[in-house]
Short mmCIF file of C-alpha atoms in Angstrom, two decimals:
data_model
loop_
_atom_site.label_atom_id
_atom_site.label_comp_id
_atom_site.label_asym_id
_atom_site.label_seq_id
_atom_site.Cartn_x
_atom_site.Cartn_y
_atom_site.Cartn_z
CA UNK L 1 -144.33 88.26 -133.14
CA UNK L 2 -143.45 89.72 -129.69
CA UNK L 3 -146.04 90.61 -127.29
CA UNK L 4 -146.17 94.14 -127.40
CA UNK L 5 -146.43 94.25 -131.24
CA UNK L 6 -149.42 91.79 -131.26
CA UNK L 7 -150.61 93.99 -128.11
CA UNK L 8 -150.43 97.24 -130.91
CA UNK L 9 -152.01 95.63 -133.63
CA UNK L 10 -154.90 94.80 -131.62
CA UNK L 11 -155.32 97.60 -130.48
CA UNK L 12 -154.49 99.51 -133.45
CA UNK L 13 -157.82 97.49 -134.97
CA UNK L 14 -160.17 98.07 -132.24
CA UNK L 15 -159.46 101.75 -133.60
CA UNK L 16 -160.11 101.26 -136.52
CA UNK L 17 -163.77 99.56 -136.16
CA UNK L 18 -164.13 102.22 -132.99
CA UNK L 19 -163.98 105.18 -135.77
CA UNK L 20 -166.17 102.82 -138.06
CA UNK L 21 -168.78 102.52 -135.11
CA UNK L 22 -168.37 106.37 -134.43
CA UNK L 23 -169.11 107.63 -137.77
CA UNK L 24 -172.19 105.22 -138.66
CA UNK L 25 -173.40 106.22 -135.64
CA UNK L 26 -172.34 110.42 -136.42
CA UNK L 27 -174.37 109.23 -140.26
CA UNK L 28 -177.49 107.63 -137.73
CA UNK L 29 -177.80 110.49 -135.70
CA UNK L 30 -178.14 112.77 -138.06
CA UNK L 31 -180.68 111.25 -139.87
CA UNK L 32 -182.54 110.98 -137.31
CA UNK L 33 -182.35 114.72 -136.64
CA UNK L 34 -183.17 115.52 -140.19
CA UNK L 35 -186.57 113.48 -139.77
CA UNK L 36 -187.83 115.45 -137.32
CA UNK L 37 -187.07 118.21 -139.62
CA UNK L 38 -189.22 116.58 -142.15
CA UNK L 39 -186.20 116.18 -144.39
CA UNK L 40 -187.94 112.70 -145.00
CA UNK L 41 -185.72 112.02 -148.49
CA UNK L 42 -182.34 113.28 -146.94
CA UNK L 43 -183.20 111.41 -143.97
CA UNK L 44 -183.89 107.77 -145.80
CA UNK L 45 -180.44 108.25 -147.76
CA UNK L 46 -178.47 108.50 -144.65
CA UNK L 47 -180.60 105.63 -142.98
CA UNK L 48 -179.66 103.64 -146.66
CA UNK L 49 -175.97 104.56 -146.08
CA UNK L 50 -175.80 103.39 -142.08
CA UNK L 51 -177.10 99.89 -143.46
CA UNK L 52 -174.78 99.83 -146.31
CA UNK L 53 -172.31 100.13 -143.94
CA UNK L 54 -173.77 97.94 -140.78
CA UNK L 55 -177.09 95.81 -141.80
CA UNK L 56 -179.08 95.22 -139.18
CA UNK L 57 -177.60 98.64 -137.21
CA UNK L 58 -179.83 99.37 -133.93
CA UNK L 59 -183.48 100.18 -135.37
CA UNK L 60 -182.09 101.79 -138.68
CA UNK L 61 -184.62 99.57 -140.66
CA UNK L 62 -187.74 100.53 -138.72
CA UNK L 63 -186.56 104.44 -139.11
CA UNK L 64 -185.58 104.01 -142.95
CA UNK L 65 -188.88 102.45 -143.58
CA UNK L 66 -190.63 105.22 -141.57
CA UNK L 67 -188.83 108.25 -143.22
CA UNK L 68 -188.46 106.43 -146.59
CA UNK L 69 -192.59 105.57 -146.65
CA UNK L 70 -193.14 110.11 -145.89
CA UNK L 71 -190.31 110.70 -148.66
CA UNK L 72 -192.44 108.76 -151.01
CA UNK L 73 -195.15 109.99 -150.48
CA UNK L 74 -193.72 113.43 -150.46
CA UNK L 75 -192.44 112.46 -153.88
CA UNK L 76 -195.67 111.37 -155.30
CA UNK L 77 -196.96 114.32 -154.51
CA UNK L 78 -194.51 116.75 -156.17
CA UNK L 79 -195.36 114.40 -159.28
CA UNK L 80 -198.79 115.15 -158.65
CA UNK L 81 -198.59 118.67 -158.95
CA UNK L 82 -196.16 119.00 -161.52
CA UNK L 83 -198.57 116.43 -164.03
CA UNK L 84 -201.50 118.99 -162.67
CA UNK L 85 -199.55 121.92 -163.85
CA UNK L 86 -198.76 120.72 -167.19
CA UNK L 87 -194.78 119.92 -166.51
CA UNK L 88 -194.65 116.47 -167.46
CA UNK L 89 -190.87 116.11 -167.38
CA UNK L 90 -190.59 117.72 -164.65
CA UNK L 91 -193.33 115.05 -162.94
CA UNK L 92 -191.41 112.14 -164.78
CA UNK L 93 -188.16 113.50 -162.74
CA UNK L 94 -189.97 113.01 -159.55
CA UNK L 95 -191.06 109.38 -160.41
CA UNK L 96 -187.60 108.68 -161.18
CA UNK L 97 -186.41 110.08 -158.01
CA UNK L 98 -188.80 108.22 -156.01
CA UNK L 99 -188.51 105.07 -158.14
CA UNK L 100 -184.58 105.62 -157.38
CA UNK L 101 -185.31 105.56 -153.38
CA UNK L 102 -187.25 102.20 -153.39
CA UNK L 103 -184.52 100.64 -155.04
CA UNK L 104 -182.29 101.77 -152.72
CA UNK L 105 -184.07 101.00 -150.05
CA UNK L 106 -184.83 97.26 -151.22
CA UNK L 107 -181.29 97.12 -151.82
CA UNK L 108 -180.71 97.14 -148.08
CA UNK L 109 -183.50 94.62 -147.27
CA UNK L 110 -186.43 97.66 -146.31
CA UNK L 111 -189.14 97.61 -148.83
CA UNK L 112 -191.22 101.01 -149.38
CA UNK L 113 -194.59 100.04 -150.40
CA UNK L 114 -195.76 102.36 -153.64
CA UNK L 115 -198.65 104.69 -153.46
CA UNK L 116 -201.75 103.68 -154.64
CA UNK L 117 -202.51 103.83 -158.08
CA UNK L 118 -198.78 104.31 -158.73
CA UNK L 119 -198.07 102.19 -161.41
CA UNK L 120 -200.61 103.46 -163.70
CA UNK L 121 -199.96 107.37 -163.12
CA UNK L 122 -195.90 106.17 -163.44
CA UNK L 123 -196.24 105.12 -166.81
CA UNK L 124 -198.46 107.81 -167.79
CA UNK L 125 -196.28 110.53 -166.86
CA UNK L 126 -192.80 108.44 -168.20
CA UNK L 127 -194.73 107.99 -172.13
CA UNK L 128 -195.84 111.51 -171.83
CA UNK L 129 -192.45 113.14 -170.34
CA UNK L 130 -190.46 110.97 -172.93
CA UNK L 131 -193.26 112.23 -175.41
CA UNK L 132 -192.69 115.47 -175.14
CA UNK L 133 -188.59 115.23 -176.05
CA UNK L 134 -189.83 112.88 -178.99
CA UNK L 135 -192.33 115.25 -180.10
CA UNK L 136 -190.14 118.12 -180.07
CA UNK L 137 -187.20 116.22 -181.86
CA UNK L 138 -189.01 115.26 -184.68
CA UNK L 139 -190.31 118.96 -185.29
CA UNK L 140 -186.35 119.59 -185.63
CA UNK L 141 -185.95 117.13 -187.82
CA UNK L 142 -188.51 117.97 -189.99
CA UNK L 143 -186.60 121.12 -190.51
CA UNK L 144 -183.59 120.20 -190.96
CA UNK L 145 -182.45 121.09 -187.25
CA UNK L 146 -179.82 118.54 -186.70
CA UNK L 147 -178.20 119.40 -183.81
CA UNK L 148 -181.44 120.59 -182.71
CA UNK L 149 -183.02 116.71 -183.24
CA UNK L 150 -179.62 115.22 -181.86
CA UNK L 151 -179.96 117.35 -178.85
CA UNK L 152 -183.24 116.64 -178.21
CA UNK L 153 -183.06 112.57 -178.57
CA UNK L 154 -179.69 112.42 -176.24
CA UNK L 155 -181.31 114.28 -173.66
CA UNK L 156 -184.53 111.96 -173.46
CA UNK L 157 -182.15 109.10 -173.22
CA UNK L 158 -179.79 110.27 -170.48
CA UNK L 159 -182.57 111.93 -168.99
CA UNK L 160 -184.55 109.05 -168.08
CA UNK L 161 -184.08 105.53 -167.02
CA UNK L 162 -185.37 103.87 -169.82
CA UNK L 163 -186.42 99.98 -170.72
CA UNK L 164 -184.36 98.33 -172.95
CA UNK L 165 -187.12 98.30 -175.93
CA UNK L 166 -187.49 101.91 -175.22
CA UNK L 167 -183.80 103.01 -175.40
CA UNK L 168 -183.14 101.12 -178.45
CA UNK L 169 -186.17 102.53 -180.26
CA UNK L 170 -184.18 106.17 -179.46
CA UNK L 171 -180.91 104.94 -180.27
CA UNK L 172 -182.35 104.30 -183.72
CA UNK L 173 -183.72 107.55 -183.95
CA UNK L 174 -180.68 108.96 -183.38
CA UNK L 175 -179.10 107.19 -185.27
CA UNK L 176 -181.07 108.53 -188.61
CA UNK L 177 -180.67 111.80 -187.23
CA UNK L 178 -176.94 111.63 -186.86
CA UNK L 179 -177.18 109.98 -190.57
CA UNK L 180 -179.64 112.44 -192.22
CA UNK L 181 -176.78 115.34 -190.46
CA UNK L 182 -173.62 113.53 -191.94
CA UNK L 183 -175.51 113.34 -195.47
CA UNK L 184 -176.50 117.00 -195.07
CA UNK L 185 -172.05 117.84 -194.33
CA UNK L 186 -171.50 115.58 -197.18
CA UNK L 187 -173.28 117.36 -199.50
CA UNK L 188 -171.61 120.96 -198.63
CA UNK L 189 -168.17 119.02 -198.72
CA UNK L 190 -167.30 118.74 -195.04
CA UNK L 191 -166.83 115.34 -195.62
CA UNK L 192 -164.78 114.64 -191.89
CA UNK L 193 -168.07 116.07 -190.14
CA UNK L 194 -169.53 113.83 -192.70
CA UNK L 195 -167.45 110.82 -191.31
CA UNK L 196 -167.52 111.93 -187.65
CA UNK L 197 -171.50 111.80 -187.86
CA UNK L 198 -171.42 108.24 -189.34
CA UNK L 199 -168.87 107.12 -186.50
CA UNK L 200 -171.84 108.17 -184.11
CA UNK L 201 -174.53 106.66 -186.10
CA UNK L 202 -172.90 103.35 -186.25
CA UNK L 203 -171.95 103.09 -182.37
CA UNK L 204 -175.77 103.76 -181.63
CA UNK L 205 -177.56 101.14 -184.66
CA UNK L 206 -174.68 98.74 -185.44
CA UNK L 207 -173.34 98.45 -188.51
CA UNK L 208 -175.58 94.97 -189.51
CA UNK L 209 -178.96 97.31 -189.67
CA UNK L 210 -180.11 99.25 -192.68
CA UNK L 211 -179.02 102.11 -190.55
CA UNK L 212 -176.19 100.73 -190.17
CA UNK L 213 -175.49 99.90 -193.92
CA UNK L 214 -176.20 103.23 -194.93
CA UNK L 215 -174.00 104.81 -192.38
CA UNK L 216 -171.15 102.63 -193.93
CA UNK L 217 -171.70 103.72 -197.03
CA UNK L 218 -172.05 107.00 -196.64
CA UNK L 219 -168.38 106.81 -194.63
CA UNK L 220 -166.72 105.16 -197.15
CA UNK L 221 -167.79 107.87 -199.83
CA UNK L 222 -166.75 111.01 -197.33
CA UNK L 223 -163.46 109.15 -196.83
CA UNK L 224 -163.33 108.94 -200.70
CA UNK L 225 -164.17 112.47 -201.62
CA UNK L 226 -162.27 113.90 -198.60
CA UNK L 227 -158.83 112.51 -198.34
CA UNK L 228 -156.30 114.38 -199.80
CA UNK L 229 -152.36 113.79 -200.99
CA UNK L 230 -150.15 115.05 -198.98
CA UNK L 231 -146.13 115.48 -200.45
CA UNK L 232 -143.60 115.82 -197.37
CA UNK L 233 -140.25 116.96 -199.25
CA UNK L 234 -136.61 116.28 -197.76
CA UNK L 235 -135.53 118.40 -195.34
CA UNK L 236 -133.37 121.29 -195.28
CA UNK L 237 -131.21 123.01 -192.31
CA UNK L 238 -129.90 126.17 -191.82
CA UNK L 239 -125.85 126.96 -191.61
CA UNK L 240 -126.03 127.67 -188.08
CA UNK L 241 -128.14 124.78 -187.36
CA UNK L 242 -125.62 122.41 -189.96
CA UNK L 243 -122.65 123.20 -187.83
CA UNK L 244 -124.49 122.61 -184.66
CA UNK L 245 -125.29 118.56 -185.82
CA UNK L 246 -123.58 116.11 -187.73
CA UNK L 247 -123.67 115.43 -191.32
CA UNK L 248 -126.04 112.06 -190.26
CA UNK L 249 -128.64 114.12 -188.36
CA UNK L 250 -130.96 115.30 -191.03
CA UNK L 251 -131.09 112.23 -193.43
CA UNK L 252 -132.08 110.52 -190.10
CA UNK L 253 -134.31 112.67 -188.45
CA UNK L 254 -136.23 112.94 -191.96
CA UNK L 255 -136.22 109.04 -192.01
CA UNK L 256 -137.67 108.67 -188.56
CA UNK L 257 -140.12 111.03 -189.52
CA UNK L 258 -141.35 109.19 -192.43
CA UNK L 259 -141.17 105.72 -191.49
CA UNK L 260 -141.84 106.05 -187.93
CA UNK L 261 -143.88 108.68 -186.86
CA UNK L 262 -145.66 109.50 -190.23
CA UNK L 263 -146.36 106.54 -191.04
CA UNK L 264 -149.56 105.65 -190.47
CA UNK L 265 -151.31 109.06 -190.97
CA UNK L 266 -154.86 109.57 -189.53
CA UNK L 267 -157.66 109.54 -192.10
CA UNK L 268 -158.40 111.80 -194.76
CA UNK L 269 -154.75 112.32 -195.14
CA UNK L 270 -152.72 110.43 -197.58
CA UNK L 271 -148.81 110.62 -197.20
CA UNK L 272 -146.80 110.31 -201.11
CA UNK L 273 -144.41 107.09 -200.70
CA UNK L 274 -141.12 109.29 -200.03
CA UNK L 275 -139.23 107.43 -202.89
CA UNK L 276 -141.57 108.87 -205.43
CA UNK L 277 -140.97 112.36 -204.17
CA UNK L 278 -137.28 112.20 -204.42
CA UNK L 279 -137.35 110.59 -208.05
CA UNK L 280 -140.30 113.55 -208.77
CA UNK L 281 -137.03 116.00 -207.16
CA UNK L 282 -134.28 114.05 -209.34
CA UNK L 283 -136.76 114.24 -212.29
CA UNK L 284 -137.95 117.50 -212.56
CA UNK L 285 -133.83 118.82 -211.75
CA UNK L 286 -134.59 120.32 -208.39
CA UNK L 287 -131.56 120.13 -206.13
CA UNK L 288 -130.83 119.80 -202.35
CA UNK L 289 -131.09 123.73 -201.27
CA UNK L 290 -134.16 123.98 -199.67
CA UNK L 291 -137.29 124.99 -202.60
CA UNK L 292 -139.20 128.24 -202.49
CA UNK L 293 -142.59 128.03 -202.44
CA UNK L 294 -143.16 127.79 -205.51
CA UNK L 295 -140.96 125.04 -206.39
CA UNK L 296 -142.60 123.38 -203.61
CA UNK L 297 -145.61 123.18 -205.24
CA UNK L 298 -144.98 122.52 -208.65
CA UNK L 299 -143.14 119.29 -207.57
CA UNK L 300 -146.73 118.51 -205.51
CA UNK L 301 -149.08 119.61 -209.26
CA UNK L 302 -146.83 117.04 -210.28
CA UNK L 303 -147.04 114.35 -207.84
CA UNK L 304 -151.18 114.88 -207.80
CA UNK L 305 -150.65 116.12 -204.33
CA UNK L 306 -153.14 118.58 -202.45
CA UNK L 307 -150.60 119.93 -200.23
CA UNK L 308 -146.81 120.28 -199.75
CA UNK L 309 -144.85 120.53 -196.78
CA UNK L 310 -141.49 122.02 -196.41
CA UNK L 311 -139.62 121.59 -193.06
CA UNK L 312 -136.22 123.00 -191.96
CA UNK L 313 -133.54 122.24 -189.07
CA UNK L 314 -133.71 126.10 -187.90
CA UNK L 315 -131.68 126.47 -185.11
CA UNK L 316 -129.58 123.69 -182.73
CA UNK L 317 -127.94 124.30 -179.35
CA UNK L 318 -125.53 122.34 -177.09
CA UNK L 319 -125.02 123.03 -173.39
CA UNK L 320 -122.61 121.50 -170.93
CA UNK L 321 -124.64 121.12 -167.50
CA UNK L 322 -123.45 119.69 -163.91
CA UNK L 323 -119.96 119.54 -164.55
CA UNK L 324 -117.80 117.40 -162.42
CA UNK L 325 -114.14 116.81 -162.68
CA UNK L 326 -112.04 113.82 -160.84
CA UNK L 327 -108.34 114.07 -161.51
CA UNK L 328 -106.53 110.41 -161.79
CA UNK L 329 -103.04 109.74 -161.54
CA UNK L 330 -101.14 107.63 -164.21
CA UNK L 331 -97.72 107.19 -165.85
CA UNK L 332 -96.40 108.17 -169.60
CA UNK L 333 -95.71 105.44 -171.82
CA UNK L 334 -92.19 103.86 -171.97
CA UNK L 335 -89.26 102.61 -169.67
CA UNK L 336 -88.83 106.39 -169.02
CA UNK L 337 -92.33 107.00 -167.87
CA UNK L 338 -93.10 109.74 -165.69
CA UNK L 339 -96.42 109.79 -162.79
CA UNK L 340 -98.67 112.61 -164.31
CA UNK L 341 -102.36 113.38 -164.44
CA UNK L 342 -105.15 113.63 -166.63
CA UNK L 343 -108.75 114.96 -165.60
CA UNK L 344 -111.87 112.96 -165.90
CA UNK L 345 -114.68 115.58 -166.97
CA UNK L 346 -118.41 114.36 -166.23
CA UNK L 347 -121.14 116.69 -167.36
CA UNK L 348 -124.76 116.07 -168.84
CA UNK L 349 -124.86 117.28 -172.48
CA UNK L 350 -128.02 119.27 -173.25
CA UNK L 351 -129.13 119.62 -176.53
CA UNK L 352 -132.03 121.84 -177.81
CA UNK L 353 -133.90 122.03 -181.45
CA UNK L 354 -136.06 124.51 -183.09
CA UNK L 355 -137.77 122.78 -186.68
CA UNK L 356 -140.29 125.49 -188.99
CA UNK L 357 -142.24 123.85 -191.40
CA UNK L 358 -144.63 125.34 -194.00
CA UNK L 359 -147.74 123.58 -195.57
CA UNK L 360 -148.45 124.70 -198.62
CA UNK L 361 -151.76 123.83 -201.43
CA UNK L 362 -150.45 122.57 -204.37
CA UNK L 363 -152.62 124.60 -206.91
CA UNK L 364 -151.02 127.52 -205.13
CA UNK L 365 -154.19 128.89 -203.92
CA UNK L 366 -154.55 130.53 -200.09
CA UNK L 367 -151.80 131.31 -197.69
CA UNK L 368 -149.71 128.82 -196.66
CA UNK L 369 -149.65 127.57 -193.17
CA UNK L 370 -146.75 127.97 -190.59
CA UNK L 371 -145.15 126.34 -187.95
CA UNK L 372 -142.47 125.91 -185.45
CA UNK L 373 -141.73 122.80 -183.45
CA UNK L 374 -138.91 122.28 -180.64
CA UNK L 375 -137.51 119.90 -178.87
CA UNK L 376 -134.74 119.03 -176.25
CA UNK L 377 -132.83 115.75 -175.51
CA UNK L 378 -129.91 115.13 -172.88
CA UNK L 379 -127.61 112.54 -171.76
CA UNK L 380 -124.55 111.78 -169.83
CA UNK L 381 -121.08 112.64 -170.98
CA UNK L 382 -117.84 112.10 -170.21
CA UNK L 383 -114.32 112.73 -171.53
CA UNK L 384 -110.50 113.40 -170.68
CA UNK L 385 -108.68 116.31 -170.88
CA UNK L 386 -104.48 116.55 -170.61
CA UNK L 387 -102.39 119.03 -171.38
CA UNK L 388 -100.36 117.46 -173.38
CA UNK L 389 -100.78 114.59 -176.21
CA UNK L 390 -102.68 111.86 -175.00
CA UNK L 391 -101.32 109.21 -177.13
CA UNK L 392 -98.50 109.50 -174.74
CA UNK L 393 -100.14 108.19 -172.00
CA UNK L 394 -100.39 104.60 -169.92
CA UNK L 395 -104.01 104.50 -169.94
CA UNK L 396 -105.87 101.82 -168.50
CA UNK L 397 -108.37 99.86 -170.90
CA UNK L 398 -111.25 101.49 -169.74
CA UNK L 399 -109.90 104.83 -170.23
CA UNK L 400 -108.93 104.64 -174.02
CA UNK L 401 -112.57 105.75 -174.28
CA UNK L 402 -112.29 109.03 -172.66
CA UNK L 403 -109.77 110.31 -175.23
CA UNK L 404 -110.80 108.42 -178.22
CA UNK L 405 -112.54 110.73 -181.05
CA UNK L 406 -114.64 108.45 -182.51
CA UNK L 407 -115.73 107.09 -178.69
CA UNK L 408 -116.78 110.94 -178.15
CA UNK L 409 -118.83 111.53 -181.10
CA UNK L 410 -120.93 108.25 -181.12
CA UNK L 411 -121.75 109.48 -177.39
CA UNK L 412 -122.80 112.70 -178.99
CA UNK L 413 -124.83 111.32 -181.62
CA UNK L 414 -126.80 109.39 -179.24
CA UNK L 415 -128.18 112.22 -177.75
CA UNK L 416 -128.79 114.11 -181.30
CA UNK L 417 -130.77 110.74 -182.10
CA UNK L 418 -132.71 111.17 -179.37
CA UNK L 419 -133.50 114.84 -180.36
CA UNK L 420 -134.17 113.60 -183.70
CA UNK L 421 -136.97 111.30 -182.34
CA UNK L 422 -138.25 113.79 -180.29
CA UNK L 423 -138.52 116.87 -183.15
CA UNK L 424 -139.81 114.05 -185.75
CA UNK L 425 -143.30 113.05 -183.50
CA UNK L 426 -143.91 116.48 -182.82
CA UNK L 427 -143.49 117.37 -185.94
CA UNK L 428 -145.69 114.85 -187.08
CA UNK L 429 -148.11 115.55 -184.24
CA UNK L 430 -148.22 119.48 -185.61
CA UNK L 431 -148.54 118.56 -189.09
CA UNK L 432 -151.07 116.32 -188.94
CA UNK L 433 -153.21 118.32 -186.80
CA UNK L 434 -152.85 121.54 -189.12
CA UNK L 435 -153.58 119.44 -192.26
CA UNK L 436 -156.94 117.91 -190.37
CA UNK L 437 -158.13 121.57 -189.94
CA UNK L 438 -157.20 122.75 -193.47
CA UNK L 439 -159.01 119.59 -195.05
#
């Protein structure tokens, strides 16, 4: 490395510790005013900071063990008062806090020493404070207060920092509230609350405890009694939107829909194995037009379905973007050829997609439920254009492709696959989410 570089980096180092040195000593100076202030906690946090960052920094020690000792003390106090005044919580907050600064503090090498007596009044105040949320959760549970109980038991735990026996005593607790509340949805029918509660339950008790077992249980019998048959019939496109695709593009973009995106539907929702809907269409003499709605659902009372969903291809548009045109020189075919032209035309081809779809209840009772879904796909294009016929031309190998029909089309149904993917997971995406809310 040449001298001047290694000259640069040094110094460019020395900087950098320089602005280090600079802002612990910014961080030391004003602690130090803030103790004289008698800002004892704010003080012993920035002290705790200058040795996190430099151990051992000037007298930082000495001063963090001088403003740390008043800002427990200070703390202890508050406690005091708010235990005198009948706030227990509020008095288990202050233990916390000042529990919270001698950790800190040790975790820089200073030790605080505790007030007297501490230990005793700390785990007073923490049963009592703790207590008190207990207390008041099981009153809502007694009456049937759920989210009252729930509330109550969550907040204890995040509240305070809790010993292990302790927290998993309230996780428990919990946990037969969450339990008691998914029994409670399960018996008015909302059997996905039902489900959602368990999932909570189980993630607090474990699924090996009695809780546990009866949270299972009670899941498996909400999935039971809530899932519901769902029967997604073939597509169907509009004129406009049939001369805007090729004859491929629905039979694929309802395939990719069903074995692709649809296929592993969330819970609660059961899809109908497309082959038995089409055999249900063949059977029952309904044709390929697009059904009404009632159509639609006599082919789902006949598949045992709870809902029926009709989708159409409503509207497709193509647009030519970024055009770009080269012209190349070449010959005519034959001895008496002749130098022409042809143009090369590059462009991106933009395609855009509009898709409605209807879910509809089988027993034909309630409104059916409507909805629209677009999507766009591009991709680059190119292709020859020549006055004349083409065929008549000397092309080069790798130009055949430019004029070639077949060549053109595959390009273009590249892109309308892509669209195809693209409408069939948001599709998917809207009708799963509208079937979830109607179940």
């Amino acid at each position: 490395m040449p001298a001047y570089r290694r000259i640069a980096t040094i110094l460019a180092v020395c900087a950098l510790f320089a602005a280090g040195c600079v802002s612990t000593q910014k961080r030391y100076e004003k602690a130090g005013k803030l103790e004289a202030e008698g800002r004892y906690a704010e003080a012993a946090d920035l002290y705790i900071q200058v040795l996190e960052k430099e151990p051992g920094f000037e007298d930082a020690p000495a001063r963090l063990r001088e403003a740390g000792t008043r800002a427990v003390d200070n703390y202890f106090a508050e406690a005091r008062a708010e235990e005198a005044a009948g706030d227990v919580v509020a008095a288990g907050d202050m233990v916390q806090r000042l529990d919270a600064l001698r950790r800190r503090a040790a975790g820089v090498g200073v030790e605080l020493p505790a007030p007297e007596d501490y230990a005793a009044f700390r785990d007073d105040v923490m049963e009592r404070a703790i207590g008190s949320y207990v207390e008041r959760a099981e009153a809502a549970e007694q009456q049937g207060d759920w989210e009252e109980a729930h509330r109550l038991y969550g907040r204890a735990i995040e509240r305070f920092d809790l010993p292990a026996d302790q927290r998993a005593a309230l996780d428990a607790q919990q946990g037969r509230v969450l339990i008691r509340w998914a029994e409670a949805e399960h018996a008015a029918a909302r059997h996905r609350a039902a489900f959602d509660k368990t999932q909570q339950a189980l993630a607090l008790v474990g699924p090996e405890t009695p809780l546990g077992e009866r949270a299972v249980a009670l899941q498996e019998d909400a999935l039971a009694a809530g899932t519901r048959r769902v029967a997604i019939l073939p597509f169907s496109q509009t004129e406009t939107a049939a001369r805007a695709v090729s004859r491929e593009m629905l039979p694929y973009l309802n395939d990719v829909l069903l074995y692709e995106h649809a296929a592993e539907p969330p819970l609660f929702i059961d899809v109908i194995d497309a082959t038995e809907v089409r055999q249900a269409l063949r059977r029952y003499r309904y044709g390929a037009d697009r059904l009404t709605d009632r159509e639609a659902a006599d082919v789902g009372r006949r598949l045992g379905a709870n809902f029926v969903v009709l989708s159409e291809l409503a509207a497709v548009a193509w647009e030519e973007r970024d055009l770009r045109e080269e012209t190349r020189h070449v010959r005519t075919k034959g001895r008496a050829g002749k130098d022409t032209t042809f143009v090369v035309q590059r462009l991106t081809l933009a395609v855009e997609a509009e898709m409605t779809y209807t879910i509809l209840k089988a027993d034909g009772g309630g409104w059916p439920r409507t909805g629209t879904v677009e999507a766009d796909a591009r991709g680059p294009f190119a292709r020859g254009r020549y006055p004349g016929d083409a065929n008549t031309l000397d092309l080069r190998r790798q130009d055949f492709a430019l004029f070639d029909e077949e060549e053109l089309a595959e390009a273009e149904r590249e892109i309308e696959d892509d669209l195809a993917d693209r409408l069939a997971e948001r599709l998917a995406e809207a009708l799963y989410r509208d079937l979830l809310n109607l179940i």
